[in-house]
Coordinates of C-alpha atoms in Angstrom, one line a residue:
X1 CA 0.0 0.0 0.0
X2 CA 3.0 2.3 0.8
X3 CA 4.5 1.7 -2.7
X4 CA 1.1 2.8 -4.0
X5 CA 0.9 5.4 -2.3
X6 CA 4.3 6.7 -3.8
X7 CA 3.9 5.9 -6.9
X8 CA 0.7 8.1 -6.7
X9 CA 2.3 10.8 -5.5
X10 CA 5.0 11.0 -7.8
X11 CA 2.0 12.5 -10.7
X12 CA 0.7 14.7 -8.4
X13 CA 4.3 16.0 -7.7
X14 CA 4.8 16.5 -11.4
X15 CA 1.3 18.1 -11.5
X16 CA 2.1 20.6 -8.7
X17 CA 5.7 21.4 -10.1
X18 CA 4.6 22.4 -13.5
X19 CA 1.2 24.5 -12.2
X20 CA 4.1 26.5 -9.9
X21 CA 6.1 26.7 -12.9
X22 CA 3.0 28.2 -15.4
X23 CA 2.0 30.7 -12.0
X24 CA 5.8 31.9 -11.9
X25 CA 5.7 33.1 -15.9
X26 CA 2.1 34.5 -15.6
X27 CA 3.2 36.1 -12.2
X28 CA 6.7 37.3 -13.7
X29 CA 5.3 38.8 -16.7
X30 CA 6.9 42.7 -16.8
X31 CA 4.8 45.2 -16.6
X32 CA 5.1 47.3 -20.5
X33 CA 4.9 51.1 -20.3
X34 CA 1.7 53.0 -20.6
X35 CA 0.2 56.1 -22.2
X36 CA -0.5 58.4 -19.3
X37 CA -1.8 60.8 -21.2
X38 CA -5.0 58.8 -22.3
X39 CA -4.9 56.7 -18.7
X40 CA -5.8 60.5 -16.6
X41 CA -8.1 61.3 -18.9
X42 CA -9.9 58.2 -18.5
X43 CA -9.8 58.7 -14.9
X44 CA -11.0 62.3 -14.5
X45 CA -13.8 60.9 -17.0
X46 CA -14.5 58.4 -14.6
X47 CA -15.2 60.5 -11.5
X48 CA -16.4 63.3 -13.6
X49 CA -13.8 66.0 -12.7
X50 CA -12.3 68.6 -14.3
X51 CA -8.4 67.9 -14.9
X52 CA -6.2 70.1 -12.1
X53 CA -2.8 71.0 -11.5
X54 CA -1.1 67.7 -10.0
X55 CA -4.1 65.6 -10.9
X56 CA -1.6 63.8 -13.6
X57 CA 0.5 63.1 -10.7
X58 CA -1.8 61.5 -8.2
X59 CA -3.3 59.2 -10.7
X60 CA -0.2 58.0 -11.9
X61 CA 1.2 57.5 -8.0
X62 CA -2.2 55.9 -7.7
X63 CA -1.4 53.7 -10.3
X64 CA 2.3 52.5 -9.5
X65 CA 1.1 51.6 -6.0
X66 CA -2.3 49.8 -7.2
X67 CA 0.0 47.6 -9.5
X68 CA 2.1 46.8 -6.8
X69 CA -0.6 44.5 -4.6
X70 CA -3.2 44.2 -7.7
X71 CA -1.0 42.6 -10.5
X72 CA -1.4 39.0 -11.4
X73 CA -0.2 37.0 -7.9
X74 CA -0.3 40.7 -6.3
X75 CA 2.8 41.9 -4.5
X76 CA 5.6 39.0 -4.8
X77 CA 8.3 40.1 -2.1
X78 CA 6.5 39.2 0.9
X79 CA 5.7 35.5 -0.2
X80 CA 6.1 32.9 2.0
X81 CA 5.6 30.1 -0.2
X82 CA 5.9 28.9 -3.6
X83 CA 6.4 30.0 -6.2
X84 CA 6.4 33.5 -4.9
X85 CA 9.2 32.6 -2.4
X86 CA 11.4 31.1 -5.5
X87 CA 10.9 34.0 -7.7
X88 CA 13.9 37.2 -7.6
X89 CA 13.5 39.1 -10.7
X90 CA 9.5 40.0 -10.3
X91 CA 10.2 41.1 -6.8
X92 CA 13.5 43.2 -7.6
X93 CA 11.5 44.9 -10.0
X94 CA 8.8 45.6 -7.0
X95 CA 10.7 46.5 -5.0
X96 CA 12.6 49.1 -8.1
X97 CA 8.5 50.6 -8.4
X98 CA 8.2 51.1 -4.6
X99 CA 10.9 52.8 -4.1
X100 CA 10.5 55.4 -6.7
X101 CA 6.9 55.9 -5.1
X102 CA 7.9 56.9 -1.8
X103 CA 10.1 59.0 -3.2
X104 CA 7.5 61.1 -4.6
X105 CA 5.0 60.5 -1.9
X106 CA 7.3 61.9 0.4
X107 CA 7.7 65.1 -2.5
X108 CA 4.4 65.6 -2.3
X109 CA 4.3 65.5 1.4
X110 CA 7.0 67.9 2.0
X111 CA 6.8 69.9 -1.3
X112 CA 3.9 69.7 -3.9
X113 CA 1.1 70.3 -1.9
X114 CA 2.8 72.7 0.7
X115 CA 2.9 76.5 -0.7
X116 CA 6.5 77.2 1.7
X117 CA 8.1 76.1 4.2
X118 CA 6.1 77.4 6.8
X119 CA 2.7 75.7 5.7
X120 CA 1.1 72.6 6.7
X121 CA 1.3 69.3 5.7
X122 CA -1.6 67.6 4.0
X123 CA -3.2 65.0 6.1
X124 CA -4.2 62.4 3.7
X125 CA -0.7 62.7 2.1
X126 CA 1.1 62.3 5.5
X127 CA -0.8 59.1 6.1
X128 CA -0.1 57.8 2.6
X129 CA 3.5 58.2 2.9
X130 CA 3.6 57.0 6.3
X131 CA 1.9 53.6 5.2
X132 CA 4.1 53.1 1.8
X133 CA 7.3 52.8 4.9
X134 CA 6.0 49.4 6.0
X135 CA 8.9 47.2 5.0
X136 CA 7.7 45.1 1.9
X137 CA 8.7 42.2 3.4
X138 CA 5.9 42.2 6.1
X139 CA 3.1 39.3 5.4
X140 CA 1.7 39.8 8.6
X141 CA 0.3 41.5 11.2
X142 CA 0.1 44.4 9.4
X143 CA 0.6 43.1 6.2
X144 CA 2.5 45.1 3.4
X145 CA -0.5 44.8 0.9
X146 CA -3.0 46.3 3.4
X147 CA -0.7 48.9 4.5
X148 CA -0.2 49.9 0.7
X149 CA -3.9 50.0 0.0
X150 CA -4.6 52.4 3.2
X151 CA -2.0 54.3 1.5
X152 CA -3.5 54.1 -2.1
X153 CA -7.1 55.2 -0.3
X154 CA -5.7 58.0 1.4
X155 CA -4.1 59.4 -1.8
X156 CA -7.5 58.7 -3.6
X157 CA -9.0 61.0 -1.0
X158 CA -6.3 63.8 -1.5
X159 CA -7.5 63.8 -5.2
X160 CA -10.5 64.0 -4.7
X161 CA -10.1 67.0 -2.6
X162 CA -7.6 68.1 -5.4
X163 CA -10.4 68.3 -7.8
X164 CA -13.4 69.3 -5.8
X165 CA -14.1 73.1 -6.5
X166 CA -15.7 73.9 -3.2
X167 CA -12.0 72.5 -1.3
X168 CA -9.4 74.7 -0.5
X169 CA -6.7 72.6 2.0
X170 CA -5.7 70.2 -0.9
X171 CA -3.5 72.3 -2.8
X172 CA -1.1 71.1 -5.3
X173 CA 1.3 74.2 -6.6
X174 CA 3.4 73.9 -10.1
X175 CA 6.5 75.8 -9.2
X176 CA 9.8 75.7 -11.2
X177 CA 11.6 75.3 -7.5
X178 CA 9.0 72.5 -6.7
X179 CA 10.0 70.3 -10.1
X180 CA 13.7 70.9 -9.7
X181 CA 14.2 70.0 -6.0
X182 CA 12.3 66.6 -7.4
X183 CA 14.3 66.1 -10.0
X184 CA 17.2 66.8 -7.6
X185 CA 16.2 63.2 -6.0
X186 CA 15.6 61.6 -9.3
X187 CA 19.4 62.2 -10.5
X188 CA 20.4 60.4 -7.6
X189 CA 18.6 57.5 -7.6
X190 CA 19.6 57.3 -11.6
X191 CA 23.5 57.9 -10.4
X192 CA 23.0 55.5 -8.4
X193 CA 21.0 53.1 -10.7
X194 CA 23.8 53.8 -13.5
X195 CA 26.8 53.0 -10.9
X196 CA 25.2 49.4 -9.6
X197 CA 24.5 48.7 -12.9
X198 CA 27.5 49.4 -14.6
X199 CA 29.1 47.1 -11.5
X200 CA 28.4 43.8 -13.1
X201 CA 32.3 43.6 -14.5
X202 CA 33.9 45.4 -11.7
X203 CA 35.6 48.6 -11.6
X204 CA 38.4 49.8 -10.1
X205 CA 37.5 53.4 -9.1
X206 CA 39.1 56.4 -7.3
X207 CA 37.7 57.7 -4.2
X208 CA 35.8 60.9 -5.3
X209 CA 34.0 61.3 -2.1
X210 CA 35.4 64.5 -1.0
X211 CA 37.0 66.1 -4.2
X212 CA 36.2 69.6 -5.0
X213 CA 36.4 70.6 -1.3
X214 CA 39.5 71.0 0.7
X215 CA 37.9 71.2 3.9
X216 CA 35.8 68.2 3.9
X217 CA 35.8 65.3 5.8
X218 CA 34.5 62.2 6.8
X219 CA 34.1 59.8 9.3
X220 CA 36.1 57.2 8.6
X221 CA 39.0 56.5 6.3
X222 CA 38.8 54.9 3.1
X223 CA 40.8 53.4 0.4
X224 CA 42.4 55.6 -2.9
X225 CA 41.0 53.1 -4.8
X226 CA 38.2 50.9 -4.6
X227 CA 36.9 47.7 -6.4
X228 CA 33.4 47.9 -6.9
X229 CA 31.2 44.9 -8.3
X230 CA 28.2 43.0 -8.4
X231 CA 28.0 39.1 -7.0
X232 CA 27.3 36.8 -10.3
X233 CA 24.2 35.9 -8.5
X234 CA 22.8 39.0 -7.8
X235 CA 23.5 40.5 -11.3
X236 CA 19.4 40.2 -12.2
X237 CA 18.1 41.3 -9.2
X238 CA 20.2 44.4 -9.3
X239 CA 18.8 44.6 -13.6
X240 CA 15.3 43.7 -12.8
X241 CA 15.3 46.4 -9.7
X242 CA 16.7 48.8 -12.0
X243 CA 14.6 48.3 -15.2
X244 CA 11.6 48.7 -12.0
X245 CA 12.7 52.1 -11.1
X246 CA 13.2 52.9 -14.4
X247 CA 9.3 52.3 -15.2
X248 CA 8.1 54.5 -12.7
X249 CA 10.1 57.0 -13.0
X250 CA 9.3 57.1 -16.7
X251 CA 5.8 57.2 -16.0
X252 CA 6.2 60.1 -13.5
X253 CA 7.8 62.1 -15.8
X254 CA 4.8 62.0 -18.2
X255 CA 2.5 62.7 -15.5
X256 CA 4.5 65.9 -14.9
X257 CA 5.3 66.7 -18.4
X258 CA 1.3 67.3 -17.8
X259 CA 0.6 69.0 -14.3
X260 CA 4.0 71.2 -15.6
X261 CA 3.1 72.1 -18.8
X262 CA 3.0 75.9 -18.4
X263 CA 6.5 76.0 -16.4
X264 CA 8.4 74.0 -19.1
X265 CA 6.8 75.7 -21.6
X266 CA 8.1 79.2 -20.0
X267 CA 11.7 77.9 -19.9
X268 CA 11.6 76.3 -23.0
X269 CA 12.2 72.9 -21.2
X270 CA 9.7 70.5 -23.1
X271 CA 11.9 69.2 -25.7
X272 CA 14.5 68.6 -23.2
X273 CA 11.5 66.7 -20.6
X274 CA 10.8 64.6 -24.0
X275 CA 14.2 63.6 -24.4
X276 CA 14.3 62.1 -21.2
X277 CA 11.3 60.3 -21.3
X278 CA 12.9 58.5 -24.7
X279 CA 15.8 57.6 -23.4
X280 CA 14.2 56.1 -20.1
X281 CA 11.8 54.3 -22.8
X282 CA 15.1 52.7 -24.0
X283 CA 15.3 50.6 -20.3
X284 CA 12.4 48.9 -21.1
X285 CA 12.9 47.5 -24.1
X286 CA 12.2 43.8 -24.6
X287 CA 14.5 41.1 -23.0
X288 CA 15.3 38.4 -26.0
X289 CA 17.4 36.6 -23.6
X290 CA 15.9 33.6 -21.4
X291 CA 18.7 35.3 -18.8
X292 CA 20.4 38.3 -18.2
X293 CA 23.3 38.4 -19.5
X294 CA 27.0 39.4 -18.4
X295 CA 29.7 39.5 -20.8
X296 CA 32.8 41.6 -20.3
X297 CA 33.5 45.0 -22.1
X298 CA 33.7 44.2 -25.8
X299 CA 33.8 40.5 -25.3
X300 CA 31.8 38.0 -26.9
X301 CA 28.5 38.2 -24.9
X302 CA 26.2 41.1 -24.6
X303 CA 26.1 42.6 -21.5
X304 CA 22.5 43.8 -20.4
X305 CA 23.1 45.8 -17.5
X306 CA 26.0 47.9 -19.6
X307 CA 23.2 48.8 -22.3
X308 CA 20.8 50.0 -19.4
X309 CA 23.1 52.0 -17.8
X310 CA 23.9 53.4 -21.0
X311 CA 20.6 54.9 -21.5
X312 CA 20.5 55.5 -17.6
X313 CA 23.8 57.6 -17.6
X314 CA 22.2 59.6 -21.0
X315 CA 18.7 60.3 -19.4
X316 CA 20.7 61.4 -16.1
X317 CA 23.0 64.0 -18.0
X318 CA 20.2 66.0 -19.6
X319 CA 18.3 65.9 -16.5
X320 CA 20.8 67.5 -14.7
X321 CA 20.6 69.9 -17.7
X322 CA 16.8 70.3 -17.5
X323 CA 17.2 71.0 -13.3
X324 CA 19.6 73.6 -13.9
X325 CA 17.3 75.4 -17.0
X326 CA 14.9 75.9 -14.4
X327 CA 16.4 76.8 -11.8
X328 CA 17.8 80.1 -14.2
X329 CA 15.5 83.3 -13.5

């Protein structure tokens, strides 16, 4: 009867092993970019509004953090079984999204909505950002999903105070300073995307930390020279994150292209907006390869992570450009 048993079970193994394996592609599938032009319209259609400064930016925040727990298997990096748990490049790119939309929830905490420095803080957007902190690795007690869809309801009711004509505390103000302290954040988290990325062959680097100022210092002592690479086996997870933050901040770009219009337009700063917008496009082209792959400088193999960083670096330089046109009187 044991031996029955067994052989049995061996089917239903086979059975289990290959549903896990069709529920990690249809989980894993990656997410394609979006017109978010047509996708605010739709919305303010929707709940019958007229459009409104920073509208564009809500709904696409909105969005970014409804993919996150809504998607096909819903939000990945918290799973405590299979094959969630045996799936990395779905939840690197997660956690790529998330990070990008704290960012900005925290901008529009601290900046967007407030008029100076002296003003208050929205309430709605103060709980929002609060509940996008919860580590995404919490499944319980609270979980991460229902701490991101408090967050997602709060911003809904920001918006709808955003757009409602008899509401005056929701404010969202389109100032050139505004734009270019955010954009401020997003070169660093490109620098920074561009530098891990470009850290899947090693480089042997000089320490810059404290060049250009001769009285700077820091806390501890480092070497000249430091060698600075990424472990074979996290060289997806560190592409799939990357390609992640990539996506949002793509998206929020178009939302602000948007809510911005008038400012850009004053500077003359469209073209330069659209630029960066194609060039992020360029991260999320398809991926032919079953894998990632790693070859070294002009060797034989491609090397992924070198072509996104490429289009990283270029999207970085002209917005550094684009934050410096408007911050010109």
């Amino acid at each position: 009867m044991l031996t029955a048993l067994k052989k049995s079970a061996i089917p239903l193994l086979i059975i289990i092993i290959f549903i896990s394996w069709l529920l990690s592609i249809w989980w894993g599938w990656m997410p394609s970019s979006y017109n978010v032009k047509s996708r605010v319209q739709e919305t303010a259609q929707a709940e019958n509004v007229e459009l409104v400064p920073g509208y564009a930016t809500v709904t696409t925040l909105i969005d970014m953090a409804e993919w996150l727990v809504d998607k096909p298997g819903g939000l990945l990096s918290n799973d405590v079984i299979p094959p969630g748990l045996l799936m990395d490049n779905m939840p690197a790119f997660e956690y790529g999204v998330l990070e990008q939309v704290r960012d900005l929830a925290l901008v529009m905490r601290l900046d967007f909505s407030r008029s100076q420095s002296q003003s208050t803080g929205d309430k709605d957007l103060e709980t929002a950002q609060n509940k996008m902190n919860i580590s995404h690795k919490n499944w319980v007690l609270p979980s991460a999903e229902s701490e991101y869809k408090d967050a997602i309801k709060a911003f809904a009711r920001y918006r709808t105070r955003l757009s409602a004509e008899d509401e005056t505390e929701a404010q969202f103000y389109t100032r050139a300073d505004n734009l270019s302290d955010w954009l401020r954040e997003i070169e660093k988290r490109l620098g920074s995307i561009s530098q891990n990325l470009s850290a899947s062959v090693g480089n042997d680097i000089f320490d810059t930390n404290l060049a250009g100022d001769t009285t700077a210092k820091q806390s501890t002592r480092t070497s000249e020279e430091l060698k600075i690479q990424t472990s074979w086996f996290k060289i997806d997870d560190v592409f799939y994150e990357s390609r992640g933050s990539t996506w949002a901040i793509l998206h929020f770009l178009k939302a602000v292209q948007i809510d911005f219009a008038d400012v850009l337009e004053k500077k003359n700063a469209t073209v330069s907006l659209k630029q960066i917008i194609r060039d992020l496009e360029g991260t999320q082209q398809a991926v032919w390869s079953p894998m990632v792959l790693n070859g070294s400088g002009f060797g034989f193999l491609a090397n992924h992570s070198l072509v996104m960083a490429n289009y990283v670096s270029r999207a970085n330089a002209a917005l550094i450009d684009l934050r410096r046109l408007l911050e010109q009187g």
